[in-house]
Amino acid sequence: MSSIIAANKKHLVPTSGTYPTGFKVTGIHCGIKKKKGIKDLALIISDRPCTAASVFTTNVFKAAPVLISREILEKRSGQNIYGLITNSGCANAVTGVKGIENAKKMSDEVSKLVGVESSTLVMSTGVIGQHIPIEKIVQGINSAYQKVTEGTHEGWMEAAEAFMTTDTFPKLRSDRFILPSGLSYNMAGITKGAGMIHPNMATLLATIVTDAPISAPLLNEALKYAVDRSFNSISIDGDTSTNDTFAIFANGAATNDQGKIINDVKGQDYLQFRDDLTNFAADLAKLVVKDGEGATKFVTIHVKGAPTFSDAKKVASTISTSALVKTALFGQDANWGRILCAVGYSGVPSIIPNKVSVSFIPTDGSAPLKLLVFGEPENVDEERALEILKQEDLEISVDLGIGNEEAKMWTCDFSYDYIKINAEYRS
């Protein structure tokens, strides 16, 4: 295990995994980051063509890698994609024509090595407004191509480390799933991020690869469904990055039977795959929040009793981005008025004040603490509230009482260290 992993985060880092067939990966140091040996270039390639889909940042200042990757996916209609090249340490964002040229060079170099033109997506993360050292990266791509391995936990860990910027641990997950038809398949995912996180799509950087056989249109549908319930449901500081990208690749290596390809949007295999992807992506997204810059708490905002999923999501998102709520959580202050205030200005017009209830839900299995019931304040036990707020994980439950839909957001608190980390980011 790498020495760069923070001691209090090691329990979040897997020591083994189950990885999809046909994908080769590695992570190396190519010289973008100043400190020698710190990985800054990750390569993932498939030994056969993939269907692929991606969602990108809504920030107007889209980084060069976002533009190039989107162009490649559109050109190929989400088919015959072979690889992903990712660098950390420099975002290649707001870098003009040269930035676009450099992102294309990264893609072209990998595509040349795999022997298929325009078949590689690109991701970059780091400081905005600086050009990437393209010569070092091209050289690094060739070195990484010689080093890639299939199915090894070490290779996947190296790639995950190469995604990191202010992260305190590499974020990697893998798992095996079984579809209703009996087909077994695998997923592996890497994400990165600790700050500048409030996806709309947006995720920071994340990629999931699978050996499941699924058509490009349905992979895209599954991704859109999953992202709204995973990476678009996390917030650390309310900022949406210029580079945010979530890409998924499916190479179909789990079977040679063409009849097993998932291509029916109403079929049981598709619905199960969609739900597997959603849960897997949510687990990855939670790792980002658990690594929030300076964060001391992982907080689930659960809004239920809403007329629509969209309404529930809007209320949860508003609470999760409230600086007043987040600072109260850090201060272990049961100031539920700040939560209610955020509910009130969320922009959901159907909210009825005397229908709303708010509670703290501890994750240790002990009894919830009711704060507001049908618009009426409870006589809150402050000592019990402090017990709950001292815990690293907790849930804030808001029941709007006007419907049957629900949504969750995952967020963290704001601490003194968040300001320190971001004040010193470029130093």
Coordinates of C-alpha atoms in Angstrom, one line a residue:
M1 CA 0.0 0.0 0.0
S2 CA 1.4 3.4 -1.0
S3 CA 2.7 5.8 1.7
I4 CA 0.7 8.6 0.1
I5 CA -2.5 7.2 1.7
A6 CA -3.6 9.0 4.8
A7 CA -3.5 6.8 7.9
N8 CA -7.1 7.5 8.9
K9 CA -8.3 6.6 5.3
K10 CA -6.6 3.2 4.9
H11 CA -9.8 1.3 5.8
L12 CA -11.4 2.8 2.7
V13 CA -8.8 1.3 0.4
P14 CA -9.3 -2.2 -0.9
T15 CA -6.5 -4.8 -0.6
S16 CA -7.9 -7.0 -3.3
G17 CA -10.5 -7.0 -6.0
T18 CA -12.4 -8.8 -8.8
Y19 CA -11.8 -7.1 -12.1
P20 CA -13.4 -7.2 -15.5
T21 CA -11.9 -9.4 -18.2
G22 CA -10.0 -7.8 -21.1
F23 CA -9.0 -4.5 -19.5
K24 CA -5.3 -3.7 -18.9
V25 CA -4.3 -0.9 -16.6
T26 CA -1.5 0.9 -14.9
G27 CA -0.4 4.2 -13.4
I28 CA 3.0 5.8 -13.5
H29 CA 4.9 9.0 -12.8
C30 CA 5.7 10.9 -16.0
G31 CA 6.8 14.2 -14.6
I32 CA 3.7 16.4 -14.4
K33 CA 3.8 16.4 -10.6
K34 CA 7.0 17.9 -9.1
K35 CA 7.6 15.2 -6.5
K36 CA 9.3 12.2 -8.1
G37 CA 7.5 8.9 -7.8
I38 CA 4.1 10.4 -7.3
K39 CA 1.9 8.9 -10.0
D40 CA 0.3 11.3 -12.5
L41 CA -0.6 9.3 -15.6
A42 CA -3.2 6.4 -15.7
L43 CA -3.8 4.2 -18.7
I44 CA -6.8 1.9 -19.1
I45 CA -7.1 -0.1 -22.4
S46 CA -9.4 -2.9 -23.6
D47 CA -8.2 -5.9 -25.7
R48 CA -11.4 -5.6 -27.7
P49 CA -13.8 -2.8 -28.8
C50 CA -16.0 -1.3 -26.1
T51 CA -19.4 0.5 -26.2
A52 CA -18.9 3.7 -24.1
A53 CA -20.9 6.6 -22.7
S54 CA -20.0 9.6 -20.7
V55 CA -21.5 12.6 -19.0
F56 CA -19.6 15.9 -18.8
T57 CA -19.5 19.1 -16.8
T58 CA -22.1 21.8 -17.3
N59 CA -19.5 24.5 -16.6
V60 CA -19.3 26.9 -19.6
F61 CA -15.5 26.8 -19.5
K62 CA -15.2 23.1 -20.5
A63 CA -11.7 21.9 -20.4
A64 CA -9.9 20.6 -23.6
P65 CA -10.1 16.9 -22.6
V66 CA -13.9 17.3 -22.2
L67 CA -14.3 18.7 -25.7
I68 CA -12.0 16.0 -27.3
S69 CA -13.7 13.1 -25.5
R70 CA -17.2 14.3 -26.3
E71 CA -16.1 14.7 -30.0
I72 CA -14.8 11.1 -30.1
L73 CA -17.9 9.6 -28.6
E74 CA -20.1 11.5 -31.0
K75 CA -18.0 10.6 -34.0
R76 CA -18.1 6.9 -33.0
S77 CA -21.7 6.8 -31.7
G78 CA -20.4 5.3 -28.5
Q79 CA -18.9 2.3 -30.2
N80 CA -15.4 0.9 -30.9
I81 CA -13.7 2.8 -28.1
Y82 CA -10.6 1.1 -26.7
G83 CA -9.0 3.2 -24.0
L84 CA -8.9 6.0 -21.5
I85 CA -5.8 8.2 -20.7
T86 CA -5.9 10.3 -17.6
N87 CA -3.4 12.8 -16.2
S88 CA -3.4 14.5 -12.8
G89 CA -1.5 17.6 -11.7
C90 CA -2.7 19.9 -14.6
A91 CA -6.3 20.3 -15.7
N92 CA -5.5 21.5 -19.3
A93 CA -8.5 23.8 -18.8
V94 CA -8.9 27.4 -20.2
T95 CA -5.8 26.7 -22.3
G96 CA -7.1 27.8 -25.7
V97 CA -6.2 26.2 -29.0
K98 CA -3.0 24.7 -27.7
G99 CA -4.8 22.9 -24.9
I100 CA -7.2 21.3 -27.4
E101 CA -4.2 20.2 -29.6
N102 CA -2.5 18.7 -26.5
A103 CA -5.6 16.8 -25.4
K104 CA -5.9 15.4 -28.9
K105 CA -2.2 14.4 -28.9
M106 CA -2.8 12.4 -25.7
S107 CA -5.8 10.6 -27.3
D108 CA -4.0 10.0 -30.6
E109 CA -0.9 8.6 -29.0
V110 CA -2.9 5.8 -27.2
S111 CA -5.1 5.2 -30.3
K112 CA -1.9 4.7 -32.3
L113 CA -0.6 2.2 -29.9
V114 CA -3.9 0.2 -29.8
G115 CA -4.1 0.5 -33.6
V116 CA -7.5 2.1 -33.9
E117 CA -7.9 5.8 -34.8
S118 CA -9.8 8.1 -32.5
S119 CA -10.6 5.4 -30.0
T120 CA -9.3 6.9 -26.8
L121 CA -11.0 9.2 -24.3
V122 CA -9.0 11.8 -22.3
M123 CA -9.3 13.1 -18.7
S124 CA -7.2 15.7 -17.0
T125 CA -7.3 17.1 -13.5
G126 CA -5.3 19.7 -11.5
V127 CA -4.5 23.4 -11.7
I128 CA -6.6 25.4 -14.2
G129 CA -5.0 27.7 -16.8
Q130 CA -1.7 25.9 -17.3
H131 CA -0.5 23.9 -20.2
I132 CA 0.3 20.2 -19.8
P133 CA 3.9 19.1 -20.5
I134 CA 2.8 17.2 -23.6
E135 CA 6.3 15.8 -24.4
K136 CA 6.6 14.2 -20.9
I137 CA 3.0 12.8 -21.3
V138 CA 3.6 11.3 -24.7
Q139 CA 6.7 9.6 -23.4
G140 CA 4.8 8.5 -20.4
I141 CA 2.0 7.0 -22.5
N142 CA 4.5 4.8 -24.3
S143 CA 6.1 3.7 -21.0
A144 CA 2.7 3.0 -19.5
Y145 CA 1.6 1.0 -22.6
Q146 CA 4.6 -1.3 -22.0
K147 CA 3.6 -1.7 -18.3
V148 CA -0.2 -2.4 -18.4
T149 CA -1.4 -5.6 -16.9
E150 CA -4.8 -7.4 -16.9
G151 CA -6.7 -8.3 -13.8
T152 CA -4.1 -7.4 -11.1
H153 CA -5.0 -5.5 -8.1
E154 CA -1.6 -3.8 -8.1
G155 CA -2.3 -2.4 -11.6
W156 CA -5.7 -1.0 -10.7
M157 CA -4.3 0.6 -7.5
E158 CA -1.5 2.3 -9.5
A159 CA -4.1 3.7 -11.9
A160 CA -6.3 5.0 -9.0
E161 CA -3.3 6.7 -7.4
A162 CA -2.5 8.4 -10.7
F163 CA -6.0 10.0 -10.6
M164 CA -5.3 11.8 -7.3
T165 CA -4.7 15.5 -6.7
T166 CA -5.7 16.8 -3.2
D167 CA -7.2 13.3 -2.5
T168 CA -5.8 11.6 0.6
F169 CA -6.5 8.1 -0.6
P170 CA -7.0 6.3 -4.0
K171 CA -10.7 5.6 -4.7
L172 CA -11.1 2.2 -6.2
R173 CA -14.0 -0.3 -6.1
S174 CA -14.7 -3.6 -7.9
D175 CA -17.4 -6.3 -7.7
R176 CA -19.1 -9.2 -9.4
F177 CA -22.8 -9.3 -10.4
I178 CA -25.3 -11.8 -11.8
L179 CA -28.1 -10.9 -14.2
P180 CA -31.5 -12.6 -14.2
S181 CA -30.5 -14.5 -17.3
G182 CA -27.7 -16.1 -15.2
L183 CA -24.8 -14.2 -16.8
S184 CA -22.1 -13.2 -14.4
Y185 CA -20.1 -10.0 -15.0
N186 CA -17.7 -7.7 -13.3
M187 CA -17.3 -4.0 -12.7
A188 CA -14.3 -1.9 -11.6
G189 CA -14.4 1.9 -11.0
I190 CA -12.0 4.7 -10.1
T191 CA -12.9 8.2 -9.1
K192 CA -11.0 11.2 -7.7
G193 CA -12.0 14.3 -5.9
A194 CA -11.9 16.1 -2.6
G195 CA -12.9 19.6 -3.5
M196 CA -14.6 21.7 -6.2
I197 CA -17.4 19.2 -6.1
H198 CA -21.1 19.9 -6.8
P199 CA -21.9 17.8 -9.8
N200 CA -24.5 18.9 -12.3
M201 CA -23.1 16.7 -14.4
A202 CA -20.3 17.1 -13.0
T203 CA -18.6 14.4 -11.1
L204 CA -14.9 15.4 -10.9
L205 CA -13.3 12.4 -12.7
A206 CA -14.8 8.9 -12.6
T207 CA -14.6 5.9 -14.8
I208 CA -16.3 2.5 -14.6
V209 CA -15.4 -0.4 -16.8
T210 CA -17.3 -3.7 -17.1
D211 CA -17.2 -6.9 -19.2
A212 CA -21.0 -6.9 -19.4
P213 CA -22.3 -7.1 -23.0
I214 CA -24.6 -4.1 -23.5
S215 CA -25.5 -2.0 -26.6
A216 CA -24.3 1.6 -26.8
P217 CA -27.8 3.2 -26.6
L218 CA -28.7 1.2 -23.4
L219 CA -25.3 1.9 -21.8
N220 CA -26.0 5.6 -22.3
E221 CA -29.5 5.3 -20.8
A222 CA -28.2 3.3 -17.8
L223 CA -25.4 5.9 -17.2
K224 CA -27.9 8.8 -17.3
Y225 CA -30.1 7.0 -14.7
A226 CA -27.2 6.1 -12.5
V227 CA -25.5 9.5 -12.5
D228 CA -28.6 11.3 -11.2
R229 CA -28.6 8.9 -8.2
S230 CA -24.8 8.8 -7.5
F231 CA -22.3 11.4 -8.7
N232 CA -25.0 14.0 -9.2
S233 CA -26.0 13.4 -5.6
I234 CA -22.8 14.5 -3.9
S235 CA -21.6 17.9 -2.8
I236 CA -18.6 19.1 -0.9
D237 CA -18.3 22.8 -1.6
G238 CA -20.9 23.7 -4.2
D239 CA -18.3 24.3 -7.0
T240 CA -18.7 22.6 -10.4
S241 CA -15.3 21.9 -12.1
T242 CA -14.3 22.7 -15.7
N243 CA -13.2 19.1 -16.2
D244 CA -15.9 16.9 -14.6
T245 CA -16.3 13.7 -16.5
F246 CA -17.9 10.3 -15.8
A247 CA -17.2 7.7 -18.4
I248 CA -18.2 4.0 -18.7
F249 CA -16.8 1.3 -20.9
A250 CA -18.3 -2.1 -21.6
N251 CA -16.3 -4.6 -23.7
G252 CA -18.7 -7.6 -23.5
A253 CA -15.9 -10.1 -22.5
A254 CA -18.1 -11.8 -20.0
T255 CA -19.6 -13.9 -22.8
N256 CA -19.1 -14.9 -26.4
D257 CA -22.8 -15.4 -26.9
Q258 CA -24.2 -12.6 -29.1
G259 CA -27.7 -13.5 -27.8
K260 CA -26.6 -12.3 -24.4
I261 CA -26.2 -8.7 -25.5
I262 CA -28.4 -6.4 -23.4
N263 CA -30.5 -4.4 -25.9
D264 CA -34.0 -4.4 -24.5
V265 CA -34.7 -1.3 -22.4
K266 CA -37.6 -3.1 -20.7
G267 CA -35.8 -6.4 -20.3
Q268 CA -35.0 -7.8 -16.8
D269 CA -31.2 -8.0 -17.6
Y270 CA -31.1 -4.3 -18.5
L271 CA -33.1 -3.2 -15.4
Q272 CA -30.8 -5.2 -13.2
F273 CA -27.7 -3.9 -14.9
R274 CA -29.0 -0.3 -14.5
D275 CA -29.6 -0.8 -10.8
D276 CA -26.2 -2.6 -10.3
L277 CA -24.5 0.4 -12.0
T278 CA -26.4 2.9 -9.9
N279 CA -25.5 1.2 -6.6
F280 CA -21.9 0.7 -7.7
A281 CA -21.6 4.4 -8.8
A282 CA -23.1 5.6 -5.6
D283 CA -20.6 3.6 -3.6
L284 CA -17.8 5.3 -5.6
A285 CA -19.4 8.7 -5.2
K286 CA -19.6 8.3 -1.4
L287 CA -15.8 7.8 -1.3
V288 CA -15.4 11.3 -2.7
V289 CA -17.4 12.8 0.1
K290 CA -15.6 10.8 2.7
D291 CA -12.4 12.5 1.3
G292 CA -13.9 16.0 1.3
E293 CA -11.2 18.6 1.9
G294 CA -10.8 19.1 5.6
A295 CA -14.1 17.1 6.2
T296 CA -14.7 15.5 9.6
K297 CA -18.2 14.1 8.8
F298 CA -20.0 12.1 6.2
V299 CA -23.6 13.2 6.0
T300 CA -26.5 11.7 4.2
I301 CA -29.3 14.1 3.4
H302 CA -32.5 12.0 2.9
V303 CA -35.6 13.9 1.7
K304 CA -38.8 11.9 1.4
G305 CA -42.5 12.6 1.1
A306 CA -42.0 14.7 -2.0
P307 CA -44.3 15.0 -5.0
T308 CA -41.5 14.1 -7.4
F309 CA -38.0 12.8 -7.4
S310 CA -36.9 16.1 -8.8
D311 CA -38.5 18.0 -5.9
A312 CA -36.8 15.8 -3.4
K313 CA -33.5 16.1 -5.1
K314 CA -33.8 19.9 -5.2
V315 CA -34.4 20.1 -1.4
A316 CA -31.6 17.7 -0.6
S317 CA -29.2 19.6 -2.8
T318 CA -30.1 22.9 -1.2
I319 CA -29.4 21.5 2.3
S320 CA -26.2 19.9 1.2
T321 CA -24.7 23.1 -0.1
S322 CA -25.8 25.4 2.7
A323 CA -22.6 26.8 4.3
L324 CA -24.6 27.5 7.5
V325 CA -25.7 23.9 7.8
K326 CA -22.2 22.5 7.0
T327 CA -20.5 24.8 9.5
A328 CA -23.1 23.9 12.2
L329 CA -22.3 20.2 11.6
F330 CA -18.6 20.9 12.0
G331 CA -19.3 22.7 15.3
Q332 CA -21.6 19.9 16.4
D333 CA -24.4 22.4 16.8
A334 CA -27.9 21.0 16.5
N335 CA -29.1 24.2 14.9
W336 CA -31.9 22.6 12.9
G337 CA -33.3 26.0 12.0
R338 CA -30.6 26.3 9.4
I339 CA -31.8 23.0 7.8
L340 CA -35.4 24.2 7.7
C341 CA -34.3 27.5 6.3
A342 CA -32.6 25.7 3.4
V343 CA -35.7 23.6 2.8
G344 CA -37.7 26.9 2.6
Y345 CA -35.6 28.6 0.0
S346 CA -35.0 25.4 -2.1
G347 CA -37.5 26.6 -4.7
V348 CA -40.0 23.8 -4.4
P349 CA -43.3 25.6 -4.4
S350 CA -45.5 22.8 -3.2
I351 CA -43.9 22.7 0.3
I352 CA -46.4 23.1 3.1
P353 CA -44.7 24.2 6.4
N354 CA -47.0 22.4 8.7
K355 CA -46.4 19.1 6.9
V356 CA -42.6 19.1 7.3
S357 CA -40.7 16.9 9.8
V358 CA -36.9 16.9 10.5
S359 CA -34.8 14.3 12.4
F360 CA -31.2 13.4 13.0
I361 CA -30.7 9.7 12.3
P362 CA -27.5 8.2 13.9
T363 CA -25.8 5.4 12.0
D364 CA -24.9 3.4 15.1
G365 CA -28.4 1.9 15.2
S366 CA -29.5 4.0 18.2
A367 CA -32.8 5.9 18.3
P368 CA -33.4 8.9 15.9
L369 CA -33.7 12.3 17.4
K370 CA -36.8 14.2 16.3
L371 CA -36.2 18.0 15.8
L372 CA -39.4 19.1 14.1
V373 CA -42.7 17.2 13.7
F374 CA -45.4 18.5 11.3
G375 CA -44.0 22.0 11.5
E376 CA -43.9 22.0 15.3
P377 CA -40.5 22.1 17.1
E378 CA -39.7 19.3 19.5
N379 CA -38.1 19.8 23.0
V380 CA -34.7 18.7 21.8
D381 CA -32.3 16.9 24.1
E382 CA -29.1 18.8 23.5
E383 CA -26.9 16.2 25.1
R384 CA -28.4 13.5 22.8
A385 CA -28.0 15.8 19.8
L386 CA -24.3 16.3 20.7
E387 CA -23.8 12.5 20.9
I388 CA -25.1 12.1 17.4
L389 CA -23.2 15.1 16.0
K390 CA -20.0 13.8 17.4
Q391 CA -20.3 10.7 15.2
E392 CA -18.4 10.6 11.9
D393 CA -21.4 9.4 9.9
L394 CA -25.0 10.6 10.3
E395 CA -28.2 11.2 8.4
I396 CA -30.4 14.3 8.3
S397 CA -34.0 13.1 7.5
V398 CA -36.5 15.6 6.1
D399 CA -40.1 14.4 5.4
L400 CA -42.0 16.9 3.3
G401 CA -45.3 15.0 3.9
I402 CA -46.8 15.8 0.5
G403 CA -45.9 12.8 -1.7
N404 CA -44.3 9.4 -2.0
E405 CA -41.0 10.3 -3.8
E406 CA -37.6 10.5 -2.2
A407 CA -33.9 11.4 -2.9
K408 CA -30.6 11.3 -1.2
M409 CA -27.6 13.6 -1.3
W410 CA -24.2 12.9 0.3
T411 CA -22.2 15.7 1.7
C412 CA -19.7 16.7 4.4
D413 CA -19.1 19.5 6.9
F414 CA -17.0 22.7 6.4
S415 CA -13.9 22.8 8.7
Y416 CA -11.0 25.2 9.3
D417 CA -8.9 22.8 7.2
Y418 CA -11.1 23.3 4.1
I419 CA -10.1 27.0 4.0
K420 CA -6.4 26.2 4.7
I421 CA -6.2 23.5 2.0
N422 CA -7.7 25.7 -0.7
A423 CA -5.9 28.9 0.4
E424 CA -2.6 27.0 -0.1
Y425 CA -3.6 24.9 -3.2
R426 CA -1.0 26.4 -5.6
S427 CA 1.8 26.9 -3.1

